[in-house]
Amino acid sequence: MKLNLEQIPREKTLSKREFIQNYFKPQKPVVIERFIEDWPAYSKWNLEYMKQVAGDKEVPLYDDRPVKHDEGFNEPHARMKMSDYVDLLKSGPTRYRIFLWNVLKEVPELQKDFTYPDFGLKLMKGLPMLFFGGEDSYTFMHYDIDLANIFHFHFEGKKQCILFSQEETKYLYKVPHSLITREDIDFDNPDLDKWPALQHAKGHIADLEHGNVLYIPEGYWHYMKYVTPGFSMSLRSIAKKPKNLSRAVYNIFVMRHFDSLMRKMKGQQWIDWKNEQALLRTQRLMTQKWN
Protein backbone atom coordinates (compact mmCIF):
# COMPACT_ATOMS: atom_id res chain seq x y z
CA MET A 1 0.00 0.00 0.00
CA LYS A 2 1.28 3.46 -0.90
CA LEU A 3 0.63 6.92 0.49
CA ASN A 4 -2.68 8.53 -0.43
CA LEU A 5 -1.37 11.28 -2.72
CA GLU A 6 -3.10 13.25 -5.43
CA GLN A 7 -1.31 15.08 -8.20
CA ILE A 8 -0.92 18.80 -7.58
CA PRO A 9 -2.81 20.80 -10.25
CA ARG A 10 -0.62 22.19 -13.03
CA GLU A 11 -1.22 25.48 -14.85
CA LYS A 12 0.71 26.83 -17.82
CA THR A 13 0.50 30.27 -16.30
CA LEU A 14 -1.77 32.19 -13.91
CA SER A 15 -2.95 35.75 -13.55
CA LYS A 16 -2.80 37.37 -10.12
CA ARG A 17 -6.58 37.18 -9.81
CA GLU A 18 -6.68 33.50 -10.78
CA PHE A 19 -3.95 32.63 -8.31
CA ILE A 20 -5.62 34.49 -5.42
CA GLN A 21 -9.08 33.10 -6.09
CA ASN A 22 -8.22 29.52 -7.03
CA TYR A 23 -5.19 28.75 -4.88
CA PHE A 24 -4.27 31.32 -2.23
CA LYS A 25 -7.69 31.87 -0.69
CA PRO A 26 -8.54 28.14 -0.50
CA GLN A 27 -4.90 27.40 0.44
CA LYS A 28 -4.31 24.82 -2.27
CA PRO A 29 -0.93 24.02 -3.85
CA VAL A 30 -0.32 24.51 -7.56
CA VAL A 31 2.52 24.06 -10.07
CA ILE A 32 2.88 26.89 -12.58
CA GLU A 33 4.84 25.59 -15.54
CA ARG A 34 5.71 28.65 -17.65
CA PHE A 35 5.71 31.64 -15.33
CA ILE A 36 9.37 32.73 -15.40
CA GLU A 37 10.43 32.33 -19.02
CA ASP A 38 11.10 36.09 -19.23
CA TRP A 39 13.63 35.93 -16.38
CA PRO A 40 17.31 35.90 -17.42
CA ALA A 41 17.63 33.11 -14.83
CA TYR A 42 15.42 30.88 -16.95
CA SER A 43 18.07 30.60 -19.65
CA LYS A 44 21.18 31.24 -17.53
CA TRP A 45 20.76 29.35 -14.27
CA ASN A 46 22.24 25.89 -14.25
CA LEU A 47 24.91 24.18 -12.14
CA GLU A 48 27.75 25.29 -14.40
CA TYR A 49 26.62 28.93 -14.21
CA MET A 50 26.47 28.75 -10.42
CA LYS A 51 29.99 27.33 -10.41
CA GLN A 52 31.10 30.23 -12.59
CA VAL A 53 29.60 33.06 -10.52
CA ALA A 54 29.96 31.56 -7.03
CA GLY A 55 32.72 28.96 -7.35
CA ASP A 56 34.97 30.58 -4.74
CA LYS A 57 32.22 30.84 -2.11
CA GLU A 58 32.31 28.41 0.81
CA VAL A 59 28.88 26.86 1.19
CA PRO A 60 27.25 25.03 4.14
CA LEU A 61 26.28 21.42 3.43
CA TYR A 62 23.69 19.17 5.07
CA ASP A 63 22.94 15.47 4.73
CA ASP A 64 20.21 13.13 5.93
CA ARG A 65 21.75 12.11 9.26
CA PRO A 66 19.32 12.21 12.22
CA VAL A 67 19.26 15.27 14.48
CA LYS A 68 21.80 15.07 17.31
CA HIS A 69 21.48 16.71 20.69
CA ASP A 70 24.84 18.51 20.41
CA GLU A 71 24.10 20.13 17.05
CA GLY A 72 22.72 23.64 16.91
CA PHE A 73 19.60 24.75 15.06
CA ASN A 74 20.30 24.34 11.30
CA GLU A 75 24.00 23.71 11.96
CA PRO A 76 25.74 22.46 8.77
CA HIS A 77 27.40 19.05 8.64
CA ALA A 78 30.23 20.14 6.32
CA ARG A 79 31.53 23.05 4.25
CA MET A 80 32.97 23.14 0.75
CA LYS A 81 33.83 25.55 -2.06
CA MET A 82 30.89 25.92 -4.44
CA SER A 83 33.05 24.85 -7.39
CA ASP A 84 33.95 21.61 -5.62
CA TYR A 85 30.34 21.03 -4.62
CA VAL A 86 29.09 21.37 -8.21
CA ASP A 87 31.76 18.88 -9.30
CA LEU A 88 30.56 16.54 -6.54
CA LEU A 89 26.94 16.82 -7.73
CA LYS A 90 27.94 15.97 -11.28
CA SER A 91 30.16 13.04 -10.29
CA GLY A 92 27.30 10.89 -8.96
CA PRO A 93 24.78 10.51 -6.11
CA THR A 94 25.58 12.43 -2.92
CA ARG A 95 23.55 13.12 0.23
CA TYR A 96 25.01 16.59 0.64
CA ARG A 97 22.58 19.46 0.11
CA ILE A 98 22.75 23.24 0.37
CA PHE A 99 19.93 24.51 2.55
CA LEU A 100 18.79 28.14 2.96
CA TRP A 101 21.60 29.83 1.04
CA ASN A 102 20.91 33.57 0.86
CA VAL A 103 21.36 34.80 -2.72
CA LEU A 104 21.50 38.53 -1.93
CA LYS A 105 24.05 38.11 0.83
CA GLU A 106 26.43 35.71 -0.90
CA VAL A 107 26.23 36.56 -4.63
CA PRO A 108 24.42 39.90 -5.12
CA GLU A 109 24.83 39.79 -8.90
CA LEU A 110 22.36 36.89 -9.08
CA GLN A 111 19.66 39.39 -8.09
CA LYS A 112 19.87 40.78 -11.63
CA ASP A 113 18.67 37.46 -13.05
CA PHE A 114 15.16 37.47 -11.55
CA THR A 115 12.37 39.81 -10.53
CA TYR A 116 9.92 39.53 -7.66
CA PRO A 117 6.66 38.33 -9.24
CA ASP A 118 3.33 39.89 -8.38
CA PHE A 119 1.19 37.08 -7.02
CA GLY A 120 -0.92 39.51 -5.02
CA LEU A 121 1.11 38.78 -1.86
CA LYS A 122 3.88 40.91 -0.38
CA LEU A 123 7.11 38.93 -0.73
CA MET A 124 9.99 39.21 1.74
CA LYS A 125 12.63 40.66 -0.60
CA GLY A 126 15.54 40.14 1.77
CA LEU A 127 15.13 36.36 1.87
CA PRO A 128 15.51 34.72 -1.53
CA MET A 129 16.99 31.34 -0.60
CA LEU A 130 18.69 28.72 -2.77
CA PHE A 131 18.56 24.95 -2.21
CA PHE A 132 20.85 22.44 -3.98
CA GLY A 133 20.89 18.65 -3.95
CA GLY A 134 22.43 15.65 -5.65
CA GLU A 135 20.74 12.59 -7.10
CA ASP A 136 18.62 10.80 -4.46
CA SER A 137 19.28 13.40 -1.74
CA TYR A 138 16.23 14.61 0.16
CA THR A 139 14.92 16.74 2.98
CA PHE A 140 13.08 15.21 5.92
CA MET A 141 9.34 15.85 6.00
CA HIS A 142 9.02 19.23 7.72
CA TYR A 143 7.24 22.55 7.68
CA ASP A 144 8.89 25.97 7.85
CA ILE A 145 9.32 27.69 11.18
CA ASP A 146 7.44 30.81 10.03
CA LEU A 147 4.57 28.89 8.32
CA ALA A 148 5.03 31.19 5.32
CA ASN A 149 3.45 31.04 1.87
CA ILE A 150 6.30 29.68 -0.28
CA PHE A 151 6.97 30.03 -4.01
CA HIS A 152 9.53 27.39 -4.99
CA PHE A 153 11.23 27.99 -8.37
CA HIS A 154 13.11 24.97 -9.70
CA PHE A 155 16.18 25.02 -11.97
CA GLU A 156 17.93 22.13 -13.71
CA GLY A 157 17.04 18.49 -13.27
CA LYS A 158 13.96 17.00 -11.65
CA LYS A 159 12.70 17.18 -8.08
CA GLN A 160 9.83 15.28 -6.46
CA CYS A 161 7.72 17.13 -3.89
CA ILE A 162 5.25 15.59 -1.41
CA LEU A 163 3.01 17.94 0.58
CA PHE A 164 0.56 17.60 3.46
CA SER A 165 -1.59 20.29 5.03
CA GLN A 166 -1.45 20.93 8.77
CA GLU A 167 -4.80 19.13 9.06
CA GLU A 168 -2.97 15.86 8.32
CA THR A 169 -0.40 16.33 11.12
CA LYS A 170 -2.13 13.81 13.38
CA TYR A 171 -1.20 11.03 10.94
CA LEU A 172 2.41 12.03 10.28
CA TYR A 173 4.24 11.06 13.51
CA LYS A 174 5.23 14.66 14.26
CA VAL A 175 8.10 15.04 16.71
CA PRO A 176 7.05 17.36 19.57
CA HIS A 177 8.86 20.69 20.08
CA SER A 178 10.13 20.55 16.49
CA LEU A 179 9.12 21.08 12.86
CA ILE A 180 9.76 17.54 11.61
CA THR A 181 8.23 14.08 11.54
CA ARG A 182 10.09 10.97 12.63
CA GLU A 183 13.30 11.01 10.62
CA ASP A 184 13.30 7.24 10.12
CA ILE A 185 10.19 7.40 7.93
CA ASP A 186 11.00 7.05 4.23
CA PHE A 187 8.25 9.15 2.62
CA ASP A 188 9.40 8.03 -0.80
CA ASN A 189 8.62 4.40 0.07
CA PRO A 190 7.12 4.22 3.58
CA ASP A 191 6.69 1.01 5.57
CA LEU A 192 2.97 1.26 6.34
CA ASP A 193 3.11 -1.77 8.61
CA LYS A 194 5.54 0.11 10.83
CA TRP A 195 3.84 3.50 10.38
CA PRO A 196 0.15 2.59 9.91
CA ALA A 197 -1.26 6.06 10.57
CA LEU A 198 0.31 7.30 7.32
CA GLN A 199 -2.24 5.40 5.25
CA HIS A 200 -4.93 7.78 6.56
CA ALA A 201 -3.08 10.96 5.55
CA LYS A 202 -4.23 12.70 2.38
CA GLY A 203 -1.43 14.51 0.61
CA HIS A 204 -0.22 15.96 -2.67
CA ILE A 205 2.64 15.14 -5.04
CA ALA A 206 4.31 16.76 -8.05
CA ASP A 207 7.50 16.52 -10.08
CA LEU A 208 9.25 19.81 -10.80
CA GLU A 209 11.41 20.49 -13.84
CA HIS A 210 13.42 23.50 -14.97
CA GLY A 211 11.33 26.68 -14.84
CA ASN A 212 8.43 25.23 -12.83
CA VAL A 213 7.08 27.13 -9.81
CA LEU A 214 5.45 25.30 -6.90
CA TYR A 215 3.17 27.24 -4.56
CA ILE A 216 3.27 25.75 -1.05
CA PRO A 217 0.46 27.14 1.12
CA GLU A 218 0.92 28.34 4.69
CA GLY A 219 2.44 25.80 7.03
CA TYR A 220 2.26 22.87 4.62
CA TRP A 221 4.48 19.91 5.39
CA HIS A 222 6.91 19.21 2.54
CA TYR A 223 9.34 16.46 1.57
CA MET A 224 11.70 17.19 -1.31
CA LYS A 225 13.71 14.56 -3.19
CA TYR A 226 16.20 15.35 -5.95
CA VAL A 227 15.60 12.79 -8.69
CA THR A 228 18.59 14.28 -10.52
CA PRO A 229 21.09 16.98 -9.43
CA GLY A 230 19.57 20.43 -9.40
CA PHE A 231 18.63 23.46 -7.38
CA SER A 232 15.71 25.70 -6.50
CA MET A 233 15.02 29.18 -5.19
CA SER A 234 12.29 30.02 -2.69
CA LEU A 235 10.55 33.33 -2.18
CA ARG A 236 8.17 33.70 0.74
CA SER A 237 5.33 35.77 2.09
CA ILE A 238 4.45 35.82 5.79
CA ALA A 239 1.50 33.79 7.02
CA LYS A 240 -1.77 35.67 6.65
CA LYS A 241 -4.02 33.53 8.85
CA PRO A 242 -3.90 34.81 12.47
CA LYS A 243 -3.56 31.24 13.81
CA ASN A 244 -0.56 30.53 11.61
CA LEU A 245 1.04 33.90 12.31
CA SER A 246 0.78 33.34 16.08
CA ARG A 247 2.27 29.85 15.71
CA ALA A 248 5.13 31.32 13.69
CA VAL A 249 5.88 33.82 16.47
CA TYR A 250 5.78 31.00 19.05
CA ASN A 251 8.09 28.78 16.97
CA ILE A 252 10.66 31.52 16.43
CA PHE A 253 10.73 33.09 19.89
CA VAL A 254 9.80 30.20 22.20
CA MET A 255 9.84 26.69 20.72
CA ARG A 256 13.29 26.62 19.14
CA HIS A 257 14.94 28.18 22.20
CA PHE A 258 13.18 25.75 24.56
CA ASP A 259 14.28 22.83 22.38
CA SER A 260 17.90 24.06 22.35
CA LEU A 261 17.85 24.43 26.14
CA MET A 262 16.50 20.91 26.62
CA ARG A 263 19.15 19.49 24.30
CA LYS A 264 21.84 21.06 26.45
CA MET A 265 20.25 19.89 29.69
CA LYS A 266 19.12 16.38 28.72
CA GLY A 267 21.36 15.53 25.77
CA GLN A 268 20.44 12.51 23.64
CA GLN A 269 17.82 11.55 26.21
CA TRP A 270 15.76 14.55 25.04
CA ILE A 271 15.99 13.49 21.37
CA ASP A 272 15.06 9.90 22.21
CA TRP A 273 12.10 11.07 24.33
CA LYS A 274 10.78 13.24 21.52
CA ASN A 275 10.99 10.41 19.00
CA GLU A 276 9.18 8.07 21.38
CA GLN A 277 6.49 10.68 21.99
CA ALA A 278 5.97 11.09 18.23
CA LEU A 279 5.06 7.41 18.07
CA LEU A 280 2.98 7.30 21.25
CA ARG A 281 1.01 10.47 20.52
CA THR A 282 0.14 9.33 17.00
CA GLN A 283 -0.92 5.91 18.27
CA ARG A 284 -3.09 7.57 20.92
CA LEU A 285 -4.76 9.83 18.37
CA MET A 286 -5.45 6.89 16.12
CA THR A 287 -6.96 4.93 19.01
CA GLN A 288 -9.26 7.85 19.79
CA LYS A 289 -10.21 8.09 16.12
CA TRP A 290 -11.49 4.51 16.00
CA ASN A 291 -13.17 4.42 19.44
Short mmCIF file of N, CA and C in Angstrom, two decimals, residues 58-63 65 71-80 96-99:
data_model
loop_
_atom_site.label_atom_id
_atom_site.label_comp_id
_atom_site.label_asym_id
_atom_site.label_seq_id
_atom_site.Cartn_x
_atom_site.Cartn_y
_atom_site.Cartn_z
N GLU A 58 32.43 29.59 -0.03
CA GLU A 58 32.31 28.41 0.81
C GLU A 58 30.85 28.25 1.21
N VAL A 59 30.30 27.07 0.97
CA VAL A 59 28.88 26.86 1.19
C VAL A 59 28.65 25.83 2.31
N PRO A 60 27.58 26.01 3.09
CA PRO A 60 27.25 25.03 4.14
C PRO A 60 26.52 23.84 3.54
N LEU A 61 26.87 22.64 3.97
CA LEU A 61 26.28 21.42 3.43
C LEU A 61 25.59 20.63 4.53
N TYR A 62 24.48 19.99 4.15
CA TYR A 62 23.69 19.17 5.07
C TYR A 62 23.44 17.82 4.42
N ASP A 63 23.31 16.78 5.27
CA ASP A 63 22.94 15.47 4.73
C ASP A 63 21.72 14.96 5.49
N ARG A 65 21.53 12.73 7.97
CA ARG A 65 21.75 12.11 9.26
C ARG A 65 20.71 12.62 10.27
N GLU A 71 24.05 19.28 18.24
CA GLU A 71 24.10 20.13 17.05
C GLU A 71 23.13 21.28 17.20
N GLY A 72 23.57 22.47 16.80
CA GLY A 72 22.72 23.64 16.91
C GLY A 72 21.62 23.65 15.87
N PHE A 73 20.72 24.63 15.99
CA PHE A 73 19.60 24.75 15.06
C PHE A 73 20.13 25.08 13.67
N ASN A 74 19.84 24.19 12.69
CA ASN A 74 20.30 24.34 11.30
C ASN A 74 21.82 24.42 11.18
N GLU A 75 22.53 23.72 12.03
CA GLU A 75 24.00 23.71 11.96
C GLU A 75 24.45 22.80 10.83
N PRO A 76 25.32 23.29 9.91
CA PRO A 76 25.74 22.46 8.77
C PRO A 76 26.61 21.28 9.20
N HIS A 77 26.62 20.25 8.37
CA HIS A 77 27.40 19.05 8.64
C HIS A 77 28.78 19.11 7.99
N ALA A 78 28.95 19.99 7.00
CA ALA A 78 30.23 20.14 6.32
C ALA A 78 30.23 21.47 5.57
N ARG A 79 31.41 21.85 5.09
CA ARG A 79 31.53 23.05 4.25
C ARG A 79 32.45 22.73 3.08
N MET A 80 32.22 23.44 1.97
CA MET A 80 32.97 23.14 0.75
C MET A 80 32.89 24.34 -0.18
N TYR A 96 24.80 15.21 0.23
CA TYR A 96 25.01 16.59 0.64
C TYR A 96 24.10 17.56 -0.11
N ARG A 97 23.47 18.44 0.65
CA ARG A 97 22.58 19.46 0.11
C ARG A 97 22.99 20.84 0.63
N ILE A 98 22.66 21.86 -0.13
CA ILE A 98 22.75 23.24 0.37
C ILE A 98 21.34 23.64 0.77
N PHE A 99 21.23 24.22 1.95
CA PHE A 99 19.93 24.51 2.55
C PHE A 99 19.91 25.96 3.01
#
